[in-house]
Amino acid sequence: MADPYVVVLFGATGDLAKRKLLPGLLHLFQSGLVPQMRVVGTSLEEYDQESFVEFARTAVDDFSGHPLTPDQWTAFASCLRYVPGAAGPDGLRATVEAAESELGQDTLRLHYLSVPPKAALAVVSMLEEAKLVERSRIIMEKPFGTDLASAVSLNAALHEVFLEKQIFRIDHFLGKEAAQNILAFRFANGLFEPIWHRNNIDHIQIDVPEELGLESRATFYEATGAYRDMVVTHLFQVLAFTAMEPPTALEPFAISEEKNKVFRSMAPIDPSNVVRGQYAGYRDEPGVAPESETETFIALKCEIDNWRWAGVPFYLRTGKHLAEGARIISIAFKEPPRSMFPAGSGVGQLGPDHLTFDLADKSRMSLSFYGKRPGPGMKLDKLSMQFAMQETNWAGAGLEAYERLIYDAMRGDHTLFTTADGIERLWEVSVPLLENPPPVRPYARGSWGPNQIHQLVAPTAWRLPFERTWRDPNVAGA
């Protein structure tokens, strides 16, 4: 169980708080992982204690995936406090101290900054003025800068108030069970670790297409774009988990160091290996410039210049308004150098064997391979072994990504968070792309992006759409 905590939730009436943070804090409280907690919500909205509790109840009813009894809600509601942003540092400090007095002198503080990027440093200054830095940890939402200079400046400003060990830069992708299963698959199984190598792996794809559009985020997106919004803060972090060397121990510093080694080994992004796209109609969105060159889609090839991965391309893709939403890591194994099977057997026709991780909320993994079709002759088909978390009796015990990461921050565990050095290195390798971006190419809504993406990965092909569907464990006989 975590220590007693006062969670100061900035932006407490925003969309993220409503959908993820308040339901997540309730589940941590319900589960007994954080039994002694007070939540101090603050925002610029005109709420009071009663209306904030009502807001939290609506959020829980709409977005919590866990059953809730009246007694559980009453207990959690008694933990909620609200202080308007207009109360300033003194009002915030008074509310936090009152909440701490109910929990005891050993109470710690967790500040969650669910605020727009431009407001983050103002909140940090407010915390310093309110003298709420001591005994505290702070969770920062992306983006962590928009280029190397801004990232260095942001980290310097943060370090004037908080120590690096107090700062937790959150990436909800790494909070998912499937992302952590990459570590388990690689380092706990003698079957996989020896083949996780350039000698056996042809290429790796990290594919995060989104069906959704901007959803009233046009102003933010215009200043950010798909690369800054998704690749630096999400896809590169998943790449590090996939490519890192075995850590000396399963503990935060050792894992962070191996992730940072991956970042240090990354070659600068070559603009000729990048495809940028913009969906048709983007420039008609409210808040978008008529001649905007902001990308809503990006695909790129990147390389890791070390012994394990030399010559193995990593293909990354993400974008808005694509054909379907998915979060896939696909490892393509090299095919045998020669085939003894006769023409027409089917071998080689469906591409290489793949190990695929689905990072969606329903954690799944799949391993594809060739097998003989029953009957006379030698006819081969592509088969698949699949695992779904929902098929196990552990499924109900899983924490959602934000819940896990909040809990890890409370325990001071940096394993699933990036560091200042790591994020600055990622902006450093991004300099050639940001200084000389390729042209933005149009693509139709509901497509897989601009046609140039196929040239980027040739002679291979994108893993999505799948040639076969995931098996649904809830359907009998599937």
Short mmCIF file of N, CA, C and O in Angstrom, two decimals, residues 106-176:
data_model
loop_
_atom_site.label_atom_id
_atom_site.label_comp_id
_atom_site.label_asym_id
_atom_site.label_seq_id
_atom_site.Cartn_x
_atom_site.Cartn_y
_atom_site.Cartn_z
N ASP A 106 2.98 12.29 8.51
CA ASP A 106 3.78 11.61 7.50
C ASP A 106 3.17 11.67 6.10
O ASP A 106 3.63 11.00 5.18
N THR A 107 2.12 12.46 5.94
CA THR A 107 1.43 12.53 4.65
C THR A 107 2.33 13.13 3.57
O THR A 107 3.03 14.12 3.80
N LEU A 108 2.28 12.53 2.39
CA LEU A 108 3.03 13.03 1.23
C LEU A 108 2.08 13.74 0.28
O LEU A 108 0.86 13.64 0.40
N ARG A 109 2.66 14.46 -0.70
CA ARG A 109 1.87 15.22 -1.66
C ARG A 109 2.18 14.76 -3.07
O ARG A 109 3.35 14.55 -3.43
N LEU A 110 1.13 14.61 -3.87
CA LEU A 110 1.28 14.32 -5.29
C LEU A 110 0.54 15.39 -6.08
O LEU A 110 -0.68 15.51 -5.98
N HIS A 111 1.28 16.16 -6.85
CA HIS A 111 0.69 17.21 -7.67
C HIS A 111 0.55 16.69 -9.10
O HIS A 111 1.54 16.35 -9.75
N TYR A 112 -0.68 16.64 -9.59
CA TYR A 112 -0.93 16.18 -10.96
C TYR A 112 -1.32 17.38 -11.80
O TYR A 112 -2.35 18.00 -11.58
N LEU A 113 -0.49 17.69 -12.82
CA LEU A 113 -0.71 18.87 -13.65
C LEU A 113 -1.47 18.48 -14.92
O LEU A 113 -0.89 18.26 -15.98
N SER A 114 -2.80 18.39 -14.79
CA SER A 114 -3.66 18.14 -15.95
C SER A 114 -4.09 19.48 -16.53
O SER A 114 -5.27 19.85 -16.52
N VAL A 115 -3.09 20.20 -17.05
CA VAL A 115 -3.31 21.57 -17.53
C VAL A 115 -2.67 21.71 -18.91
O VAL A 115 -1.81 20.92 -19.29
N PRO A 116 -3.05 22.74 -19.68
CA PRO A 116 -2.40 22.98 -20.98
C PRO A 116 -0.90 23.21 -20.80
O PRO A 116 -0.46 23.70 -19.74
N PRO A 117 -0.08 22.86 -21.79
CA PRO A 117 1.38 22.99 -21.66
C PRO A 117 1.83 24.39 -21.25
O PRO A 117 2.76 24.52 -20.44
N LYS A 118 1.17 25.42 -21.79
CA LYS A 118 1.60 26.78 -21.47
C LYS A 118 1.35 27.15 -20.01
O LYS A 118 1.94 28.11 -19.50
N ALA A 119 0.48 26.41 -19.33
CA ALA A 119 0.16 26.72 -17.94
C ALA A 119 1.02 25.96 -16.94
O ALA A 119 0.98 26.24 -15.74
N ALA A 120 1.82 25.00 -17.42
CA ALA A 120 2.54 24.11 -16.50
C ALA A 120 3.50 24.86 -15.59
O ALA A 120 3.52 24.65 -14.37
N LEU A 121 4.32 25.74 -16.17
CA LEU A 121 5.31 26.44 -15.34
C LEU A 121 4.65 27.42 -14.38
O LEU A 121 5.17 27.66 -13.29
N ALA A 122 3.50 27.98 -14.75
CA ALA A 122 2.77 28.85 -13.82
C ALA A 122 2.30 28.05 -12.60
O ALA A 122 2.33 28.55 -11.47
N VAL A 123 1.88 26.80 -12.83
CA VAL A 123 1.48 25.95 -11.71
C VAL A 123 2.68 25.62 -10.84
O VAL A 123 2.59 25.62 -9.60
N VAL A 124 3.81 25.33 -11.47
CA VAL A 124 5.03 25.04 -10.72
C VAL A 124 5.41 26.23 -9.84
O VAL A 124 5.75 26.08 -8.65
N SER A 125 5.33 27.44 -10.39
CA SER A 125 5.63 28.64 -9.60
C SER A 125 4.65 28.81 -8.45
O SER A 125 5.02 29.21 -7.34
N MET A 126 3.39 28.49 -8.71
CA MET A 126 2.38 28.58 -7.67
C MET A 126 2.68 27.61 -6.52
O MET A 126 2.53 27.95 -5.34
N LEU A 127 3.10 26.40 -6.88
CA LEU A 127 3.44 25.41 -5.85
C LEU A 127 4.62 25.88 -5.01
O LEU A 127 4.65 25.69 -3.79
N GLU A 128 5.59 26.51 -5.68
CA GLU A 128 6.74 27.05 -4.93
C GLU A 128 6.29 28.16 -3.99
O GLU A 128 6.69 28.20 -2.82
N GLU A 129 5.46 29.07 -4.49
CA GLU A 129 4.99 30.18 -3.66
C GLU A 129 4.13 29.69 -2.51
O GLU A 129 4.17 30.25 -1.40
N ALA A 130 3.38 28.62 -2.74
CA ALA A 130 2.53 28.05 -1.69
C ALA A 130 3.31 27.17 -0.72
O ALA A 130 2.72 26.66 0.24
N LYS A 131 4.59 27.00 -0.98
CA LYS A 131 5.46 26.16 -0.13
C LYS A 131 4.92 24.72 -0.03
O LYS A 131 4.84 24.13 1.05
N LEU A 132 4.57 24.17 -1.20
CA LEU A 132 4.05 22.81 -1.27
C LEU A 132 4.99 21.87 -2.02
O LEU A 132 4.58 20.81 -2.49
N VAL A 133 6.26 22.26 -2.14
CA VAL A 133 7.25 21.45 -2.86
C VAL A 133 7.81 20.35 -1.97
O VAL A 133 8.07 19.23 -2.42
N GLU A 134 7.98 20.65 -0.71
CA GLU A 134 8.55 19.67 0.23
C GLU A 134 7.62 18.46 0.37
O GLU A 134 6.39 18.60 0.31
N ARG A 135 8.22 17.27 0.49
CA ARG A 135 7.47 16.01 0.64
C ARG A 135 6.53 15.77 -0.53
O ARG A 135 5.44 15.22 -0.36
N SER A 136 6.91 16.22 -1.73
CA SER A 136 5.97 16.11 -2.84
C SER A 136 6.61 15.46 -4.06
O SER A 136 7.83 15.41 -4.20
N ARG A 137 5.74 14.96 -4.94
CA ARG A 137 6.10 14.50 -6.27
C ARG A 137 5.15 15.17 -7.25
O ARG A 137 4.02 15.51 -6.89
N ILE A 138 5.61 15.33 -8.49
CA ILE A 138 4.81 16.05 -9.47
C ILE A 138 4.72 15.24 -10.76
O ILE A 138 5.73 14.72 -11.23
N ILE A 139 3.50 15.09 -11.29
CA ILE A 139 3.28 14.38 -12.54
C ILE A 139 3.02 15.41 -13.63
O ILE A 139 2.12 16.25 -13.51
N MET A 140 3.81 15.32 -14.70
CA MET A 140 3.71 16.24 -15.83
C MET A 140 3.09 15.53 -17.02
O MET A 140 3.46 14.40 -17.33
N GLU A 141 2.18 16.19 -17.70
CA GLU A 141 1.59 15.68 -18.93
C GLU A 141 2.39 16.19 -20.13
O GLU A 141 3.00 17.25 -20.09
N LYS A 142 2.37 15.43 -21.22
CA LYS A 142 3.03 15.84 -22.45
C LYS A 142 2.33 17.07 -23.04
O LYS A 142 1.19 17.35 -22.68
N PRO A 143 3.02 17.78 -23.96
CA PRO A 143 4.36 17.54 -24.48
C PRO A 143 5.42 18.11 -23.54
O PRO A 143 5.16 19.07 -22.82
N PHE A 144 6.59 17.50 -23.57
CA PHE A 144 7.71 17.95 -22.73
C PHE A 144 8.63 18.81 -23.59
O PHE A 144 9.75 18.44 -23.93
N GLY A 145 8.12 19.99 -23.98
CA GLY A 145 8.79 20.84 -24.94
C GLY A 145 8.30 20.54 -26.34
O GLY A 145 7.58 19.57 -26.57
N THR A 146 8.70 21.39 -27.28
CA THR A 146 8.34 21.19 -28.68
C THR A 146 9.56 21.08 -29.58
O THR A 146 9.43 20.84 -30.78
N ASP A 147 10.75 21.26 -29.01
CA ASP A 147 12.01 21.07 -29.71
C ASP A 147 13.10 21.02 -28.65
O ASP A 147 12.81 21.07 -27.44
N LEU A 148 14.36 20.90 -29.08
CA LEU A 148 15.44 20.73 -28.12
C LEU A 148 15.57 21.95 -27.20
O LEU A 148 15.68 21.80 -25.97
N ALA A 149 15.53 23.14 -27.77
CA ALA A 149 15.71 24.34 -26.95
C ALA A 149 14.61 24.48 -25.91
O ALA A 149 14.88 24.78 -24.74
N SER A 150 13.36 24.25 -26.31
CA SER A 150 12.25 24.40 -25.35
C SER A 150 12.28 23.30 -24.30
O SER A 150 11.91 23.53 -23.13
N ALA A 151 12.72 22.09 -24.66
CA ALA A 151 12.81 21.01 -23.68
C ALA A 151 13.89 21.31 -22.65
O ALA A 151 13.69 21.10 -21.44
N VAL A 152 15.03 21.81 -23.11
CA VAL A 152 16.11 22.17 -22.18
C VAL A 152 15.65 23.29 -21.26
O VAL A 152 15.88 23.26 -20.03
N SER A 153 14.96 24.28 -21.83
CA SER A 153 14.47 25.40 -21.02
C SER A 153 13.43 24.94 -20.01
O SER A 153 13.46 25.36 -18.83
N LEU A 154 12.50 24.06 -20.42
CA LEU A 154 11.48 23.55 -19.52
C LEU A 154 12.11 22.77 -18.37
O LEU A 154 11.76 22.97 -17.19
N ASN A 155 13.06 21.89 -18.69
CA ASN A 155 13.70 21.10 -17.64
C ASN A 155 14.48 21.98 -16.68
O ASN A 155 14.48 21.74 -15.46
N ALA A 156 15.15 23.00 -17.20
CA ALA A 156 15.89 23.91 -16.33
C ALA A 156 14.95 24.64 -15.37
O ALA A 156 15.25 24.77 -14.17
N ALA A 157 13.81 25.08 -15.89
CA ALA A 157 12.84 25.78 -15.03
C ALA A 157 12.26 24.83 -13.98
O ALA A 157 12.08 25.20 -12.81
N LEU A 158 11.97 23.60 -14.36
CA LEU A 158 11.47 22.62 -13.40
C LEU A 158 12.49 22.34 -12.30
O LEU A 158 12.14 22.24 -11.12
N HIS A 159 13.76 22.21 -12.71
CA HIS A 159 14.80 21.86 -11.75
C HIS A 159 15.14 23.00 -10.79
O HIS A 159 15.82 22.78 -9.79
N GLU A 160 14.67 24.19 -11.09
CA GLU A 160 14.83 25.29 -10.12
C GLU A 160 13.92 25.10 -8.92
O GLU A 160 14.15 25.67 -7.85
N VAL A 161 12.86 24.31 -9.09
CA VAL A 161 11.87 24.12 -8.02
C VAL A 161 11.86 22.69 -7.51
O VAL A 161 11.83 22.44 -6.30
N PHE A 162 11.89 21.71 -8.43
CA PHE A 162 11.82 20.29 -8.06
C PHE A 162 13.10 19.57 -8.45
O PHE A 162 13.72 19.88 -9.48
N LEU A 163 13.49 18.60 -7.64
CA LEU A 163 14.57 17.71 -8.02
C LEU A 163 14.08 16.75 -9.10
O LEU A 163 12.88 16.44 -9.18
N GLU A 164 15.00 16.24 -9.91
CA GLU A 164 14.61 15.31 -10.97
C GLU A 164 13.89 14.10 -10.39
O GLU A 164 12.94 13.59 -10.99
N LYS A 165 14.30 13.62 -9.22
CA LYS A 165 13.66 12.44 -8.65
C LYS A 165 12.23 12.71 -8.22
O LYS A 165 11.46 11.77 -7.98
N GLN A 166 11.84 13.99 -8.12
CA GLN A 166 10.46 14.33 -7.76
C GLN A 166 9.55 14.42 -8.99
O GLN A 166 8.33 14.48 -8.84
N ILE A 167 10.12 14.44 -10.20
CA ILE A 167 9.36 14.71 -11.41
C ILE A 167 9.03 13.41 -12.13
O ILE A 167 9.91 12.58 -12.37
N PHE A 168 7.77 13.25 -12.51
CA PHE A 168 7.30 12.06 -13.21
C PHE A 168 6.60 12.51 -14.49
O PHE A 168 5.50 13.06 -14.45
N ARG A 169 7.27 12.30 -15.64
CA ARG A 169 6.72 12.68 -16.95
C ARG A 169 5.92 11.49 -17.47
O ARG A 169 6.49 10.46 -17.82
N ILE A 170 4.62 11.65 -17.53
CA ILE A 170 3.74 10.51 -17.72
C ILE A 170 3.56 10.18 -19.20
O ILE A 170 3.45 11.06 -20.05
N ASP A 171 3.55 8.90 -19.51
CA ASP A 171 3.23 8.37 -20.83
C ASP A 171 2.30 7.18 -20.62
O ASP A 171 2.76 6.10 -20.23
N HIS A 172 1.00 7.38 -20.87
CA HIS A 172 0.05 6.33 -20.52
C HIS A 172 0.24 5.07 -21.36
O HIS A 172 -0.20 3.99 -20.96
N PHE A 173 0.94 5.15 -22.51
CA PHE A 173 1.20 3.94 -23.29
C PHE A 173 1.98 2.93 -22.47
O PHE A 173 1.74 1.72 -22.54
N LEU A 174 2.96 3.41 -21.69
CA LEU A 174 3.82 2.49 -20.94
C LEU A 174 3.12 1.97 -19.69
O LEU A 174 3.63 1.05 -19.04
N GLY A 175 1.97 2.54 -19.33
CA GLY A 175 1.23 2.02 -18.19
C GLY A 175 0.37 0.83 -18.53
O GLY A 175 -0.21 0.20 -17.64
N LYS A 176 0.29 0.48 -19.80
CA LYS A 176 -0.58 -0.61 -20.22
C LYS A 176 0.09 -1.96 -19.97
O LYS A 176 1.30 -2.11 -20.10
#
